[in-house]
Amino acid sequence: MERGTKERIMEEALRLFAQNGYVATSMQDIAARLGITKAALYKHYGSKREIFDAILAKMRQTDLEEAQAHKMPEGLSEEMPEAYRGISPETIRVYTKAMFLHWTQDAFAADFRKMLTLEQYRDVEMAALYQMYLAEGPVAYMTDVFRPMTDSDEGARQLAMALYGPIFLLYSIYDGAADKVPVLAQADRHLERFTQSLPQP
């Protein structure tokens, strides 16, 4: 293995975590998947937890890059309220579509999502990460985005739920579909209808 060895280890380990669960996967399993000895694996990562921490760091960085690429706020609304004002419905549509594609078509992100889905009922930390990345976290973030468009926190949260609820459901439909194209089209239709219903700037 040459340059990118640590990245390849992360990817293969995450693939195993998504298939078998984090707890059920050993360093020996990871080494076997890579076709190397366990001793060689330990030269790059001292433990399974170290691999997991590297996966988390990559996911955090990816989140930041997605927000920057789509001109979405990167911090909390109370820390940077101005950044949450004036976000257009079209920006929301494009960003939400990009995140749907990220969580379904990007192999690393999709495996991370599947791992958290598997492990959320077995581990408190995994449950918290599942909430942060896939459930309460996205709803809370979009609530902040919608708050300037509404006259109440409850109204903003209802908009966030109306946007994200179908997207969350479509993750599972996408995973189970033999033909992914109609699912992507369904996501597009949902986002078009939803953003058309928002007040235009």
Short mmCIF file of C-alpha atoms in Angstrom, two decimals:
data_model
loop_
_atom_site.label_atom_id
_atom_site.label_comp_id
_atom_site.label_asym_id
_atom_site.label_seq_id
_atom_site.Cartn_x
_atom_site.Cartn_y
_atom_site.Cartn_z
CA MET A 1 0.00 0.00 0.00
CA GLU A 2 1.32 3.47 -0.87
CA ARG A 3 0.17 7.07 -0.38
CA GLY A 4 -3.37 7.19 0.88
CA THR A 5 -2.96 4.09 3.02
CA LYS A 6 -4.60 5.66 6.06
CA GLU A 7 -7.51 6.82 3.88
CA ARG A 8 -7.93 3.35 2.40
CA ILE A 9 -7.89 1.79 5.86
CA MET A 10 -10.60 4.24 6.97
CA GLU A 11 -12.76 3.43 3.93
CA GLU A 12 -12.47 -0.34 4.27
CA ALA A 13 -12.98 -0.23 8.03
CA LEU A 14 -16.09 1.91 7.61
CA ARG A 15 -17.40 -0.48 4.96
CA LEU A 16 -17.08 -3.30 7.49
CA PHE A 17 -18.68 -1.19 10.23
CA ALA A 18 -21.63 -0.52 7.90
CA GLN A 19 -22.02 -4.21 7.04
CA ASN A 20 -21.38 -5.89 10.40
CA GLY A 21 -21.54 -3.09 12.96
CA TYR A 22 -18.71 -1.27 14.72
CA VAL A 23 -18.74 -3.47 17.82
CA ALA A 24 -18.69 -6.72 15.83
CA THR A 25 -15.74 -5.67 13.66
CA SER A 26 -12.22 -6.37 14.94
CA MET A 27 -8.82 -5.06 13.89
CA GLN A 28 -8.17 -8.55 12.53
CA ASP A 29 -11.26 -8.24 10.32
CA ILE A 30 -10.02 -4.90 9.00
CA ALA A 31 -6.54 -6.26 8.31
CA ALA A 32 -8.02 -9.27 6.51
CA ARG A 33 -10.20 -7.03 4.34
CA LEU A 34 -7.12 -5.03 3.38
CA GLY A 35 -5.00 -8.11 2.77
CA ILE A 36 -2.36 -7.12 5.33
CA THR A 37 -1.25 -8.40 8.71
CA LYS A 38 -2.65 -6.98 11.92
CA ALA A 39 0.87 -5.80 12.79
CA ALA A 40 0.99 -3.80 9.55
CA LEU A 41 -2.39 -2.27 10.34
CA TYR A 42 -1.18 -1.17 13.78
CA LYS A 43 1.63 0.81 12.12
CA HIS A 44 -1.05 3.18 10.78
CA TYR A 45 -3.70 3.10 13.52
CA GLY A 46 -3.14 2.12 17.13
CA SER A 47 -6.68 0.89 17.69
CA LYS A 48 -10.12 0.50 16.18
CA ARG A 49 -11.14 3.61 18.14
CA GLU A 50 -8.39 5.59 16.46
CA ILE A 51 -9.78 4.58 13.06
CA PHE A 52 -13.26 5.60 14.21
CA ASP A 53 -12.00 8.99 15.39
CA ALA A 54 -10.39 9.56 11.98
CA ILE A 55 -13.73 8.71 10.32
CA LEU A 56 -15.50 11.26 12.55
CA ALA A 57 -12.90 13.93 11.73
CA LYS A 58 -13.44 13.33 8.01
CA MET A 59 -17.22 13.58 8.40
CA ARG A 60 -16.90 16.87 10.33
CA GLN A 61 -14.65 18.27 7.60
CA THR A 62 -17.06 17.14 4.89
CA ASP A 63 -19.98 18.84 6.66
CA LEU A 64 -18.03 22.09 6.78
CA GLU A 65 -17.09 21.85 3.11
CA GLU A 66 -20.71 21.15 2.05
CA ALA A 67 -21.95 24.20 3.96
CA GLN A 68 -19.23 26.40 2.44
CA ALA A 69 -19.85 25.10 -1.08
CA HIS A 70 -23.56 25.93 -0.86
CA LYS A 71 -23.18 29.24 1.01
CA MET A 72 -24.95 27.91 4.09
CA PRO A 73 -24.10 29.01 7.67
CA GLU A 74 -21.37 26.98 9.34
CA GLY A 75 -22.07 27.87 12.97
CA LEU A 76 -24.97 28.18 15.40
CA SER A 77 -27.58 30.86 14.78
CA GLU A 78 -27.00 32.50 18.18
CA GLU A 79 -23.30 32.86 17.31
CA MET A 80 -23.84 34.28 13.82
CA PRO A 81 -27.46 35.43 13.38
CA GLU A 82 -26.68 37.54 10.31
CA ALA A 83 -25.56 34.46 8.40
CA TYR A 84 -29.06 32.99 8.76
CA ARG A 85 -30.84 36.00 7.28
CA GLY A 86 -31.67 36.18 3.61
CA ILE A 87 -31.13 32.53 2.68
CA SER A 88 -33.23 32.01 -0.44
CA PRO A 89 -35.60 29.10 -1.05
CA GLU A 90 -33.45 28.14 -4.04
CA THR A 91 -30.33 27.96 -1.87
CA ILE A 92 -32.24 25.71 0.56
CA ARG A 93 -33.40 23.47 -2.30
CA VAL A 94 -29.95 23.12 -3.83
CA TYR A 95 -28.29 22.48 -0.46
CA THR A 96 -30.87 19.89 0.63
CA LYS A 97 -30.58 18.06 -2.70
CA ALA A 98 -26.78 18.07 -2.39
CA MET A 99 -27.01 16.62 1.12
CA PHE A 100 -29.43 13.92 -0.05
CA LEU A 101 -26.99 12.93 -2.79
CA HIS A 102 -24.12 13.07 -0.30
CA TRP A 103 -25.79 10.70 2.18
CA THR A 104 -26.94 8.26 -0.52
CA GLN A 105 -24.36 8.33 -3.33
CA ASP A 106 -21.09 9.22 -1.62
CA ALA A 107 -19.80 5.80 -0.53
CA PHE A 108 -18.06 7.06 2.61
CA ALA A 109 -21.04 9.11 3.84
CA ALA A 110 -23.53 6.36 2.95
CA ASP A 111 -21.51 3.79 4.89
CA PHE A 112 -21.29 6.18 7.85
CA ARG A 113 -25.07 6.61 7.77
CA LYS A 114 -25.61 2.85 7.62
CA MET A 115 -23.18 2.24 10.49
CA LEU A 116 -24.98 4.76 12.71
CA THR A 117 -28.34 3.26 11.79
CA LEU A 118 -27.10 -0.20 12.81
CA GLU A 119 -25.39 0.88 16.02
CA GLN A 120 -27.76 3.53 17.42
CA TYR A 121 -29.63 0.99 19.57
CA ARG A 122 -26.49 -0.64 20.94
CA ASP A 123 -24.29 2.26 21.93
CA VAL A 124 -25.02 5.61 23.56
CA GLU A 125 -22.33 7.45 21.62
CA MET A 126 -23.57 6.03 18.30
CA ALA A 127 -27.13 7.04 19.22
CA ALA A 128 -25.96 10.61 19.87
CA LEU A 129 -24.08 10.70 16.57
CA TYR A 130 -27.13 9.33 14.74
CA GLN A 131 -29.24 12.12 16.21
CA MET A 132 -26.63 14.77 15.38
CA TYR A 133 -26.04 13.74 11.77
CA LEU A 134 -29.35 12.20 10.68
CA ALA A 135 -32.26 13.13 12.95
CA GLU A 136 -32.45 16.01 15.43
CA GLY A 137 -29.31 17.72 14.11
CA PRO A 138 -30.60 18.40 10.58
CA VAL A 139 -34.01 19.44 11.94
CA ALA A 140 -32.43 21.86 14.43
CA TYR A 141 -30.16 23.30 11.74
CA MET A 142 -33.02 23.87 9.30
CA THR A 143 -35.14 25.32 12.11
CA ASP A 144 -32.47 28.01 12.48
CA VAL A 145 -32.51 28.53 8.70
CA PHE A 146 -36.29 28.97 8.64
CA ARG A 147 -36.56 31.12 11.78
CA PRO A 148 -36.11 34.45 9.92
CA MET A 149 -38.96 33.44 7.55
CA THR A 150 -41.50 32.79 10.31
CA ASP A 151 -42.98 34.54 13.33
CA SER A 152 -42.28 31.76 15.83
CA ASP A 153 -39.83 29.04 16.78
CA GLU A 154 -42.62 26.48 16.43
CA GLY A 155 -43.38 27.67 12.91
CA ALA A 156 -39.71 27.38 11.96
CA ARG A 157 -39.49 23.86 13.38
CA GLN A 158 -42.63 22.78 11.53
CA LEU A 159 -41.10 24.01 8.27
CA ALA A 160 -37.91 22.09 9.07
CA MET A 161 -39.90 18.92 9.76
CA ALA A 162 -41.91 19.37 6.56
CA LEU A 163 -38.70 19.69 4.56
CA TYR A 164 -36.61 17.01 6.21
CA GLY A 165 -39.19 14.36 7.13
CA PRO A 166 -39.65 13.12 3.55
CA ILE A 167 -35.89 13.32 2.91
CA PHE A 168 -35.23 11.15 5.97
CA LEU A 169 -37.79 8.59 4.73
CA LEU A 170 -36.30 8.63 1.24
CA TYR A 171 -32.91 7.50 2.60
CA SER A 172 -34.46 4.14 3.47
CA ILE A 173 -36.48 3.95 0.27
CA TYR A 174 -33.31 4.69 -1.72
CA ASP A 175 -31.36 1.97 0.10
CA GLY A 176 -34.03 -0.64 -0.69
CA ALA A 177 -34.78 0.37 -4.27
CA ALA A 178 -33.41 -1.72 -7.14
CA ASP A 179 -33.87 1.31 -9.40
CA LYS A 180 -32.57 4.44 -7.68
CA VAL A 181 -33.59 6.92 -10.41
CA PRO A 182 -37.29 7.21 -9.43
CA VAL A 183 -36.26 7.86 -5.82
CA LEU A 184 -34.01 10.72 -6.89
CA ALA A 185 -36.87 12.11 -8.98
CA GLN A 186 -39.18 11.86 -5.97
CA ALA A 187 -36.68 13.82 -3.87
CA ASP A 188 -36.51 16.47 -6.61
CA ARG A 189 -40.31 16.80 -6.75
CA HIS A 190 -40.57 17.11 -2.98
CA LEU A 191 -37.92 19.83 -2.86
CA GLU A 192 -39.46 21.75 -5.78
CA ARG A 193 -42.91 21.76 -4.20
CA PHE A 194 -41.61 22.62 -0.77
CA THR A 195 -39.43 25.54 -1.84
CA GLN A 196 -42.18 26.92 -4.07
CA SER A 197 -44.37 27.15 -0.97
CA LEU A 198 -41.84 29.33 0.87
CA PRO A 199 -41.97 33.12 0.85
CA GLN A 200 -39.77 34.35 -1.98
CA PRO A 201 -37.15 37.03 -1.24
#
